[in-house]
PDB file of C-alpha atoms in Angstrom:
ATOM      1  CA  UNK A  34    -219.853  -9.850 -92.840  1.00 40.00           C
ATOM      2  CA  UNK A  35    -222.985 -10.787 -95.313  1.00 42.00           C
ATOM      3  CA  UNK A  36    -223.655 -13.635 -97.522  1.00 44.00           C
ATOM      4  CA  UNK A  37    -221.197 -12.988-100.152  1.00 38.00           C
ATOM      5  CA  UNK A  38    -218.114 -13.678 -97.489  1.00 48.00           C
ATOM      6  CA  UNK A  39    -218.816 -17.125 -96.600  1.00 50.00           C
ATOM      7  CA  UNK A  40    -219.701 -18.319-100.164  1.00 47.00           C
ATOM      8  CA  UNK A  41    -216.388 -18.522-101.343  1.00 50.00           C
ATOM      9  CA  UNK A  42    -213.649 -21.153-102.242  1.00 50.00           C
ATOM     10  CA  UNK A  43    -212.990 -21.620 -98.303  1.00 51.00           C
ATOM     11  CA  UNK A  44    -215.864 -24.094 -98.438  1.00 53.00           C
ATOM     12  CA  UNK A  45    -213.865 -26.423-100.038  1.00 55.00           C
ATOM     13  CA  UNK A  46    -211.191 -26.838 -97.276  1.00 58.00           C
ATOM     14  CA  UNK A  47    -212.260 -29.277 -94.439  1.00 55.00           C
ATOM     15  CA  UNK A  48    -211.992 -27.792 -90.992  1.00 58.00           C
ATOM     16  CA  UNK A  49    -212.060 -23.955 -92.419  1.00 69.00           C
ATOM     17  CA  UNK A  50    -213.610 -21.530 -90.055  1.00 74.00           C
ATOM     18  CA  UNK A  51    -216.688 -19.648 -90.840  1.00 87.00           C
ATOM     19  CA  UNK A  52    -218.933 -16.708 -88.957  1.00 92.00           C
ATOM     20  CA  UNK A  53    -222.498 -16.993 -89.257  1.00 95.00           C
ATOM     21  CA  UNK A  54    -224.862 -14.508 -88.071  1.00 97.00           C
ATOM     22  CA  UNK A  55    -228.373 -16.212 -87.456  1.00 97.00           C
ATOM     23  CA  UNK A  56    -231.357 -13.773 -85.921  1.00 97.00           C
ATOM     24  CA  UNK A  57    -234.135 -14.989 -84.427  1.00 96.00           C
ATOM     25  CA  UNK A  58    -237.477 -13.382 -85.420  1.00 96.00           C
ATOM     26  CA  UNK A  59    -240.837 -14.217 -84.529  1.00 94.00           C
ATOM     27  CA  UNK A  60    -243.692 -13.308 -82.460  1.00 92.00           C
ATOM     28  CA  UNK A  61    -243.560 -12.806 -78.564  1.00 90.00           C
ATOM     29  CA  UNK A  62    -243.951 -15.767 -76.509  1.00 89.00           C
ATOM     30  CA  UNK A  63    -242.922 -18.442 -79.206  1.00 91.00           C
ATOM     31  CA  UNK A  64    -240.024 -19.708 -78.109  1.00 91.00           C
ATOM     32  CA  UNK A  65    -237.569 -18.053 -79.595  1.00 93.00           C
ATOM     33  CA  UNK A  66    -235.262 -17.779 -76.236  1.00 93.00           C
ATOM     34  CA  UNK A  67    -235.870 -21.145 -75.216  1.00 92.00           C
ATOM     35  CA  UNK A  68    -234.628 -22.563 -78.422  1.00 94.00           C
ATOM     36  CA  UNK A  69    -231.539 -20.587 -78.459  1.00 93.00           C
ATOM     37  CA  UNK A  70    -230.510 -21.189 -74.284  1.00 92.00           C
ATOM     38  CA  UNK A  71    -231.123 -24.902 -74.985  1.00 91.00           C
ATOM     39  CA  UNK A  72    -228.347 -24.671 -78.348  1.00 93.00           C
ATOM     40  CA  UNK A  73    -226.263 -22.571 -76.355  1.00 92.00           C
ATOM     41  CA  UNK A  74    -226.109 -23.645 -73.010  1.00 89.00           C
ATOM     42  CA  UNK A  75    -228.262 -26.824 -72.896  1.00 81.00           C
ATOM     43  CA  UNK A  76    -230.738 -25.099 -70.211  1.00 81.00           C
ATOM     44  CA  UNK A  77    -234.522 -24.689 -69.871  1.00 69.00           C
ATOM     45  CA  UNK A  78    -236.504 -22.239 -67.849  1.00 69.00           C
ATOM     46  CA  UNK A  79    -240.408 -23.137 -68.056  1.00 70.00           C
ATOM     47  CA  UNK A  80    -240.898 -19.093 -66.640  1.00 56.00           C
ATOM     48  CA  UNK A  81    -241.317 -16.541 -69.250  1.00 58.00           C
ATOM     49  CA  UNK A  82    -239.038 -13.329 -69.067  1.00 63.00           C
ATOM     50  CA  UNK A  83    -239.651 -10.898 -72.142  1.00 57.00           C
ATOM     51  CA  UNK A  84    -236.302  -9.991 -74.454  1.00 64.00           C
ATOM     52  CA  UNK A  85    -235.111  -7.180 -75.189  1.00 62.00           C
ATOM     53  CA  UNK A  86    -232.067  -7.758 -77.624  1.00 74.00           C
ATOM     54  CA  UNK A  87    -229.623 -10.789 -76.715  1.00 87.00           C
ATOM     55  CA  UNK A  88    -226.630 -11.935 -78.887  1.00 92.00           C
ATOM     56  CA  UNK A  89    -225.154 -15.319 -78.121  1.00 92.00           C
ATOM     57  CA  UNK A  90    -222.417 -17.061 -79.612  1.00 93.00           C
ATOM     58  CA  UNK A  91    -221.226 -20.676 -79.725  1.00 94.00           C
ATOM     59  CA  UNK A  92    -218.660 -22.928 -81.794  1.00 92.00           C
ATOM     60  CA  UNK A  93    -219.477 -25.869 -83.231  1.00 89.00           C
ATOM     61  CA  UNK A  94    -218.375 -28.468 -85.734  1.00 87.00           C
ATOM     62  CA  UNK A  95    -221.232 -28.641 -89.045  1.00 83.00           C
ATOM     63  CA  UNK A  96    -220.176 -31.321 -91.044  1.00 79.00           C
ATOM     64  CA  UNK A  97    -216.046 -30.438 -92.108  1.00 80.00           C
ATOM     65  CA  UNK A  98    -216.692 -27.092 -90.927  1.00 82.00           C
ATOM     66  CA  UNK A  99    -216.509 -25.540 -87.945  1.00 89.00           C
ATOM     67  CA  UNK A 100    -218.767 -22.582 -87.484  1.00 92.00           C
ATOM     68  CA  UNK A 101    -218.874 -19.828 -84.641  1.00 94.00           C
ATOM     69  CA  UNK A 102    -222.155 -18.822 -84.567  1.00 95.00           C
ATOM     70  CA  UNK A 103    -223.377 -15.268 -83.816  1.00 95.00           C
ATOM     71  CA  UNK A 104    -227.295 -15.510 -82.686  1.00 96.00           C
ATOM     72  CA  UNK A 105    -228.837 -12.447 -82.211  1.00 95.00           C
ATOM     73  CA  UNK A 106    -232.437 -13.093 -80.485  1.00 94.00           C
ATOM     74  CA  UNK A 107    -234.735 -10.585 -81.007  1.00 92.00           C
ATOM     75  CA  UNK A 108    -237.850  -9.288 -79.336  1.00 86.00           C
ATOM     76  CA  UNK A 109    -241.441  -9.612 -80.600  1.00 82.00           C
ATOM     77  CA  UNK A 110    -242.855  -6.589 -78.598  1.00 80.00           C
ATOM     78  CA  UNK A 111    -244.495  -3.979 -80.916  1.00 78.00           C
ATOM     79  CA  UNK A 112    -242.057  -1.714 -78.748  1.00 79.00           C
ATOM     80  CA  UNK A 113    -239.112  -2.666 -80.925  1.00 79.00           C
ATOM     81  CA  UNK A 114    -240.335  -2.105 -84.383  1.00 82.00           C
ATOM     82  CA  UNK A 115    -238.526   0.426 -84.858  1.00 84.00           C
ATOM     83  CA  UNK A 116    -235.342  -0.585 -83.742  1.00 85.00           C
ATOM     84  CA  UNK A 117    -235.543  -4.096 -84.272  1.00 87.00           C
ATOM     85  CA  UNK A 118    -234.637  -4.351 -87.770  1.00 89.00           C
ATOM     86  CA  UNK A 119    -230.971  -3.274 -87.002  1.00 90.00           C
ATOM     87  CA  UNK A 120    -229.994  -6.823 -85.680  1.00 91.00           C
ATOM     88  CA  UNK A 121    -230.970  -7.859 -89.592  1.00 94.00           C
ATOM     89  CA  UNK A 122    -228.178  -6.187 -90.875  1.00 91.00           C
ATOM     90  CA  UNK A 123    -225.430  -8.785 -92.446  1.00 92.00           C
ATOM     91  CA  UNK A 124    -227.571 -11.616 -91.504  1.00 96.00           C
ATOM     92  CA  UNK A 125    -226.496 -14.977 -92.933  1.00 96.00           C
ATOM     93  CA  UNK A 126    -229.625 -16.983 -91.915  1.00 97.00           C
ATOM     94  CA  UNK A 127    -233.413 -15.984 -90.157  1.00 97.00           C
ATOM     95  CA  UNK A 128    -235.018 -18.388 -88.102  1.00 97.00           C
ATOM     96  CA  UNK A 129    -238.517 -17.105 -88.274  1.00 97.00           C
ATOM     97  CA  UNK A 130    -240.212 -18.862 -85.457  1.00 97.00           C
ATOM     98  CA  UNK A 131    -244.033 -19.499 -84.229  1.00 97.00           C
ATOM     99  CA  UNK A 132    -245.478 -21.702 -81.336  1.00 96.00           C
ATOM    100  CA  UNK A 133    -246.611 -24.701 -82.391  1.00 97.00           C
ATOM    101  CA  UNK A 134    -249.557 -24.685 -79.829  1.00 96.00           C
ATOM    102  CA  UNK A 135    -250.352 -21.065 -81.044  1.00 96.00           C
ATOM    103  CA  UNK A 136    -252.097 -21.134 -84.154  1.00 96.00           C
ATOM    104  CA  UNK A 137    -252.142 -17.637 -84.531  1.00 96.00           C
ATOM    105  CA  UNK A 138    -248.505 -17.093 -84.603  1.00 96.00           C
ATOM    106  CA  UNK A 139    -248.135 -19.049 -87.613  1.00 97.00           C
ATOM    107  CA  UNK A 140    -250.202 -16.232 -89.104  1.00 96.00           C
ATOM    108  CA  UNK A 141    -247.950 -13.441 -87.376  1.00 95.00           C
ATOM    109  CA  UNK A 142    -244.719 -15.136 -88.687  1.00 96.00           C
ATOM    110  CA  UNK A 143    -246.407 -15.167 -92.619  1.00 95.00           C
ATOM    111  CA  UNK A 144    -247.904 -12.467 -92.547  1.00 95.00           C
ATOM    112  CA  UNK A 145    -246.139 -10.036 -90.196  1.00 94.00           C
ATOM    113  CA  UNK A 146    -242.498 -11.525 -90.079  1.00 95.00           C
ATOM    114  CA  UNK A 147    -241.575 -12.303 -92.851  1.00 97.00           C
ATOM    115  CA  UNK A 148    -242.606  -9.461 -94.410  1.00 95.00           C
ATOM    116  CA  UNK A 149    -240.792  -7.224 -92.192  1.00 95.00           C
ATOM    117  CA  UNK A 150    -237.461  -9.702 -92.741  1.00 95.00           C
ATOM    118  CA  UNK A 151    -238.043  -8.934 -96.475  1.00 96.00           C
ATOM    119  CA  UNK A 152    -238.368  -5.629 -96.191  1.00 94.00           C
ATOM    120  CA  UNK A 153    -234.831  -5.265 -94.448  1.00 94.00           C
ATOM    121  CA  UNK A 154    -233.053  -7.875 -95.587  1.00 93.00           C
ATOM    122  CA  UNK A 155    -234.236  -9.017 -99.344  1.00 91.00           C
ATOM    123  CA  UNK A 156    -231.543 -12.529 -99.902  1.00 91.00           C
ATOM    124  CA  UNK A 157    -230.626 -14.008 -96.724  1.00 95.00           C
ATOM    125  CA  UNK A 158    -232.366 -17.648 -96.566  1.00 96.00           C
ATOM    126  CA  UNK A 159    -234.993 -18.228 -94.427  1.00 97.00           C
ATOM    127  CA  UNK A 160    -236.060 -20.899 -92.196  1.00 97.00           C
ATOM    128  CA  UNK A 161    -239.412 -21.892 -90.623  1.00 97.00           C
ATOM    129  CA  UNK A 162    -239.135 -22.445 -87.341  1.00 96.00           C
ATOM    130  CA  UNK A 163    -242.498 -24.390 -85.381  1.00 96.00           C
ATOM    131  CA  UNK A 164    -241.268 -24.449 -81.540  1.00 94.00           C
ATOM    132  CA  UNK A 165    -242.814 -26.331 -78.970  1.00 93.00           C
ATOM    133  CA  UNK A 166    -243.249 -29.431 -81.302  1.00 94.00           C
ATOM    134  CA  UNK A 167    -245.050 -31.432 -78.118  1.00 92.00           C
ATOM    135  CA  UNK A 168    -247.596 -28.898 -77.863  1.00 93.00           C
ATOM    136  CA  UNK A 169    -249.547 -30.926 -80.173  1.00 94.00           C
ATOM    137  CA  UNK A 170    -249.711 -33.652 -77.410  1.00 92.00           C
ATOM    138  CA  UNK A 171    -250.359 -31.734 -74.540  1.00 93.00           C
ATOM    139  CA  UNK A 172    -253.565 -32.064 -73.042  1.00 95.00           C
ATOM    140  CA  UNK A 173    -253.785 -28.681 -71.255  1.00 95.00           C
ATOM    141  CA  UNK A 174    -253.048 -26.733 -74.901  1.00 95.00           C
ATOM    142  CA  UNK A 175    -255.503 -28.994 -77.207  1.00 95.00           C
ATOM    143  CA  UNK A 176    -257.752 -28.291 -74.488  1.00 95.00           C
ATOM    144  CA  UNK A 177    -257.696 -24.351 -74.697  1.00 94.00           C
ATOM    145  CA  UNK A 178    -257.691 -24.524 -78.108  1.00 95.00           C
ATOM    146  CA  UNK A 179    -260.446 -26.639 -78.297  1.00 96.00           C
ATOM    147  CA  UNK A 180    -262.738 -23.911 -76.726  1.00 95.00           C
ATOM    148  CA  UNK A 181    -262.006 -21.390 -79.083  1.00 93.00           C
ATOM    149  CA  UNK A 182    -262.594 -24.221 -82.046  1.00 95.00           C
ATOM    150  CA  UNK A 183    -258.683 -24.583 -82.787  1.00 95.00           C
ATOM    151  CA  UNK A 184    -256.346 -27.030 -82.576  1.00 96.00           C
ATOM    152  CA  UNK A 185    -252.670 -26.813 -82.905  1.00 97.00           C
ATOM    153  CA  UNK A 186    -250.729 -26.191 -86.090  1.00 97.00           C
ATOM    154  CA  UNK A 187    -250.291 -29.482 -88.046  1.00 96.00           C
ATOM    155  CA  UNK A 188    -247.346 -30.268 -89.967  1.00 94.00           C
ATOM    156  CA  UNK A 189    -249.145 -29.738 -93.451  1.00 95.00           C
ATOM    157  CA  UNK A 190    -250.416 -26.566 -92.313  1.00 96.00           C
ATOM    158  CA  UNK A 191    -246.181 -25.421 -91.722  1.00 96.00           C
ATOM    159  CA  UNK A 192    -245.267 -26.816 -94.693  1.00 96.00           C
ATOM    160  CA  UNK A 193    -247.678 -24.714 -96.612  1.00 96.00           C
ATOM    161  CA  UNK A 194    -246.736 -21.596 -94.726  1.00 96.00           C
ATOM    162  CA  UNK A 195    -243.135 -23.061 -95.831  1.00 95.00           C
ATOM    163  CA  UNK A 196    -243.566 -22.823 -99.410  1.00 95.00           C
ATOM    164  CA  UNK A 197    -246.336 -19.472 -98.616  1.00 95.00           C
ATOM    165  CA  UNK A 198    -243.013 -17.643 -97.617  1.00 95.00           C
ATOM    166  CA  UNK A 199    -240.254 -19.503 -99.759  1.00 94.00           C
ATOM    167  CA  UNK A 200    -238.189 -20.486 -96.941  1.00 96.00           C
ATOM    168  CA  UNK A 201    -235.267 -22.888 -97.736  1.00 95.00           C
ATOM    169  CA  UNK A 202    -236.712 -25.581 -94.675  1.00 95.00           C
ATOM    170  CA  UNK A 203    -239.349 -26.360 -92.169  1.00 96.00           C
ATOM    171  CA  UNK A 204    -237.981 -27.780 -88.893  1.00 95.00           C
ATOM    172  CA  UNK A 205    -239.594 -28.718 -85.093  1.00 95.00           C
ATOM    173  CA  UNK A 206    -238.370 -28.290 -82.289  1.00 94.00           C
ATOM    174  CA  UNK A 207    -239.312 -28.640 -78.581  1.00 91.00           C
ATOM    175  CA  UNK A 208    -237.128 -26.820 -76.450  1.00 88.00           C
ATOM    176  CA  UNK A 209    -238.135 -28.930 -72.998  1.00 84.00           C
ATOM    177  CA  UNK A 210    -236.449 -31.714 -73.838  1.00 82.00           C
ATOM    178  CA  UNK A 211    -233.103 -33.382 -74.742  1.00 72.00           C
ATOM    179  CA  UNK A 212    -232.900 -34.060 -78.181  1.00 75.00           C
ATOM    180  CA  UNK A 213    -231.344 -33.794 -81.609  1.00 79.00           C
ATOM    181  CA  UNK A 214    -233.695 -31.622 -82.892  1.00 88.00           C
ATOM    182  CA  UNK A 215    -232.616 -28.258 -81.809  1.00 91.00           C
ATOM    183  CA  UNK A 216    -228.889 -28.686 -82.677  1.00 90.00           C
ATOM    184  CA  UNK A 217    -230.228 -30.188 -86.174  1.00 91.00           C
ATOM    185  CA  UNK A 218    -232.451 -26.710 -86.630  1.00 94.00           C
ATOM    186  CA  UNK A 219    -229.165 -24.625 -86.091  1.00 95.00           C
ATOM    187  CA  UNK A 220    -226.795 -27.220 -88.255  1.00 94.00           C
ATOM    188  CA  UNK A 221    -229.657 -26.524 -90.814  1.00 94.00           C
ATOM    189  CA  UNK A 222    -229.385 -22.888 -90.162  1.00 95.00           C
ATOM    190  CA  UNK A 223    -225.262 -23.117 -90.686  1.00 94.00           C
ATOM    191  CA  UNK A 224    -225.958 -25.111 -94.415  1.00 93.00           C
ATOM    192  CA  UNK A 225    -228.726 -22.616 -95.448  1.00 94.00           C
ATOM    193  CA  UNK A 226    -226.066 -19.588 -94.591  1.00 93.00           C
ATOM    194  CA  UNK A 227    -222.971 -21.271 -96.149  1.00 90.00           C
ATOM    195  CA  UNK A 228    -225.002 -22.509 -99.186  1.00 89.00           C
ATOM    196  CA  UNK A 229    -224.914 -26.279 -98.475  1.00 83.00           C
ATOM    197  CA  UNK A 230    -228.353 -27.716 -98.379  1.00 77.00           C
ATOM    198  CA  UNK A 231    -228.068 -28.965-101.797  1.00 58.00           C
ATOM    199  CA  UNK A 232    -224.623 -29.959-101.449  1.00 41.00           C
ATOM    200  CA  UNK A 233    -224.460 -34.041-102.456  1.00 40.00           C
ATOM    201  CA  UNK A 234    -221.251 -34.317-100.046  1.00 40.00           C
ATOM    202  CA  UNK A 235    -223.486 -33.119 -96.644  1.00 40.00           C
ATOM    203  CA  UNK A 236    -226.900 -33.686 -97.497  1.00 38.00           C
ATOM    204  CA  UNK A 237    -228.908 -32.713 -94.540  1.00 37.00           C
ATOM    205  CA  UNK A 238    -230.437 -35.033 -92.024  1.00 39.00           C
ATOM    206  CA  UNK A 239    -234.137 -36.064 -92.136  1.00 35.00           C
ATOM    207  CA  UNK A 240    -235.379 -37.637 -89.419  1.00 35.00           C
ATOM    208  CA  UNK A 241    -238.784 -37.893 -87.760  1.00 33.00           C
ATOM    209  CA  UNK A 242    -239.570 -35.631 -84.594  1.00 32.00           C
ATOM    210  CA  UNK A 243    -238.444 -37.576 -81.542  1.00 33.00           C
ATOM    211  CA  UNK A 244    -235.255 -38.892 -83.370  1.00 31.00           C
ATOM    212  CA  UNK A 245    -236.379 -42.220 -85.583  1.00 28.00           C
ATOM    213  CA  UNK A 246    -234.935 -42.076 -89.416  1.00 27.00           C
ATOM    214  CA  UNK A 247    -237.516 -41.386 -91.753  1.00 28.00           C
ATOM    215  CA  UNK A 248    -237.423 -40.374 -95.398  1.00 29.00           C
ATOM    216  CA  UNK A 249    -239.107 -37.044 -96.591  1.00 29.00           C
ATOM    217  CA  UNK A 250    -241.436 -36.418 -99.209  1.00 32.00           C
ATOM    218  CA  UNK A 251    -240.273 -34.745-102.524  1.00 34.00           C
ATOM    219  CA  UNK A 252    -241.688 -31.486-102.599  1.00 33.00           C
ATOM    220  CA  UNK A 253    -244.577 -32.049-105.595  1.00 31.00           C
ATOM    221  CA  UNK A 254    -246.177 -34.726-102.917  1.00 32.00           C
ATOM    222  CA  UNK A 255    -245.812 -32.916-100.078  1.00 30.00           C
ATOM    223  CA  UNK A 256    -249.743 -33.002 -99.375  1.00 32.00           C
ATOM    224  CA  UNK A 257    -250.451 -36.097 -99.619  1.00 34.00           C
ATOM    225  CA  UNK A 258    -247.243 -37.318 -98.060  1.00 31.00           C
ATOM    226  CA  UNK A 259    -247.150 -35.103 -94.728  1.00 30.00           C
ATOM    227  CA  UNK A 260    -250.908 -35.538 -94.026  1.00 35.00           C
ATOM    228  CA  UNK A 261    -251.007 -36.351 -90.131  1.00 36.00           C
ATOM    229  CA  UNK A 262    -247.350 -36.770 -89.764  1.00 36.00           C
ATOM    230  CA  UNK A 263    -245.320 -34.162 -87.854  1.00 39.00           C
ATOM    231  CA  UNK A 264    -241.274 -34.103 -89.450  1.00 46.00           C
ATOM    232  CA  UNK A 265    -238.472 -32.372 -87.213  1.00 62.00           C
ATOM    233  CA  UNK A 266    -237.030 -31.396 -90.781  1.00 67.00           C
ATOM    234  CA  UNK A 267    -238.168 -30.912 -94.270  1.00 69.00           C
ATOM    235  CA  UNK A 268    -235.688 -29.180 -96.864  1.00 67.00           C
ATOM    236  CA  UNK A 269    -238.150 -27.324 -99.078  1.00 62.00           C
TER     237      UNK A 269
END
């Protein structure tokens, strides 16, 4: 199943079912299983456990659609670069993820990710993932940061790796808590794939981390906008 299937005339009949295949890329250690058990299942485990290759799938109702979603979360161990890129095939969607309290995997994901998405999979849409949105109030990460001179990734410095990679959206997420975020960053994920973000019937919804409404910049004032505010969702 790739992109072409679920761009059709389908779209136009409320309640029509649609597959979409969403992979989860990004380095190890960012979040990327966290995010998906918390969609799935509504579960947290603060213990780490490397992946291998898990798929998961879940139904669930995005806007007049309803969408069975395949997610296939993928490993960030140098072990599976060879094999990894199989789970890329007929992708709809990537969530390309980093840690939010990592700096450095924002780098991996530009420089390292998405280059290996593109290089397997040139037109699927791709999303910017930050996990672990709270990281950048927790005292125990900006204090290990601190002593290496670092900080944790603002949300001007994702939006610019955003627009660095051309991916369709930047959203937060913090996978330790109850909130709308996470199901918003997989409805997002189900527009991108079915080619609705700039649909004027189910515009997306922008809201500020931690669930308040707020407006988002247009994309020429992003800058000056965005400075020292962090956004659960930004359509690029």
């Amino acid at each position: 199943m790739g992109n072409r299937d679920i761009n059709d005339s389908s779209l136009e009949r409320p309640g029509v079912l649609k597959d979409v295949k969403v992979v989860m890329v990004g380095p190890a250690k960012c979040g990327k299983t966290a995010l998906v058990q918390r969609f799935v299942n509504d579960t947290f485990y603060d213990s780490y456990t490397p992946t291998g290759f898990e798929k998961y799938s879940t139904r669930c109702k995005i806007g007049e659609f309803s969408v069975d979603f395949s997610i296939w979360d993928t490993s960030g161990s140098g072990a599976y670069d060879t094999i990894r890129p199989l789970a890329y095939q007929d992708a709809n969607v990537f969530l390309l993820c980093f840690n939010i309290g990592d700096p450095e995997s924002l780098d991996l994901a530009v420089n390292k990710w998405y280059l290996e998405i593109r290089n397997h999979c040139a037109s699927a849409p791709v999303i910017l993932c930050g996990c672990r949105a709270d990281a950048r109030n927790d005292k125990e990460t900006i204090t290990y940061l601190a002593h290496a001179h670092k900080m944790p990734v603002t949300a001007e410095q994702a939006l610019m790796a955003s627009k660095h990679v051309s991916a369709v959206a930047y959203v937060e997420t913090a996978s330790a808590y109850v909130s709308k975020a996470v199901p918003e960053a997989f409805e997002l994920a189900a527009q991108a794939a079915l080619g609705l973000l700039n649909s004027k019937k189910n515009p997306p919804k922008k809201k500020k981390f931690g669930g308040s409404q707020s407006p988002l910049p247009n994309k020429p004032h992003i800058k000056n906008e965005i400075k020292g505010k962090a956004k659960n969702c930004c359509i690029m």
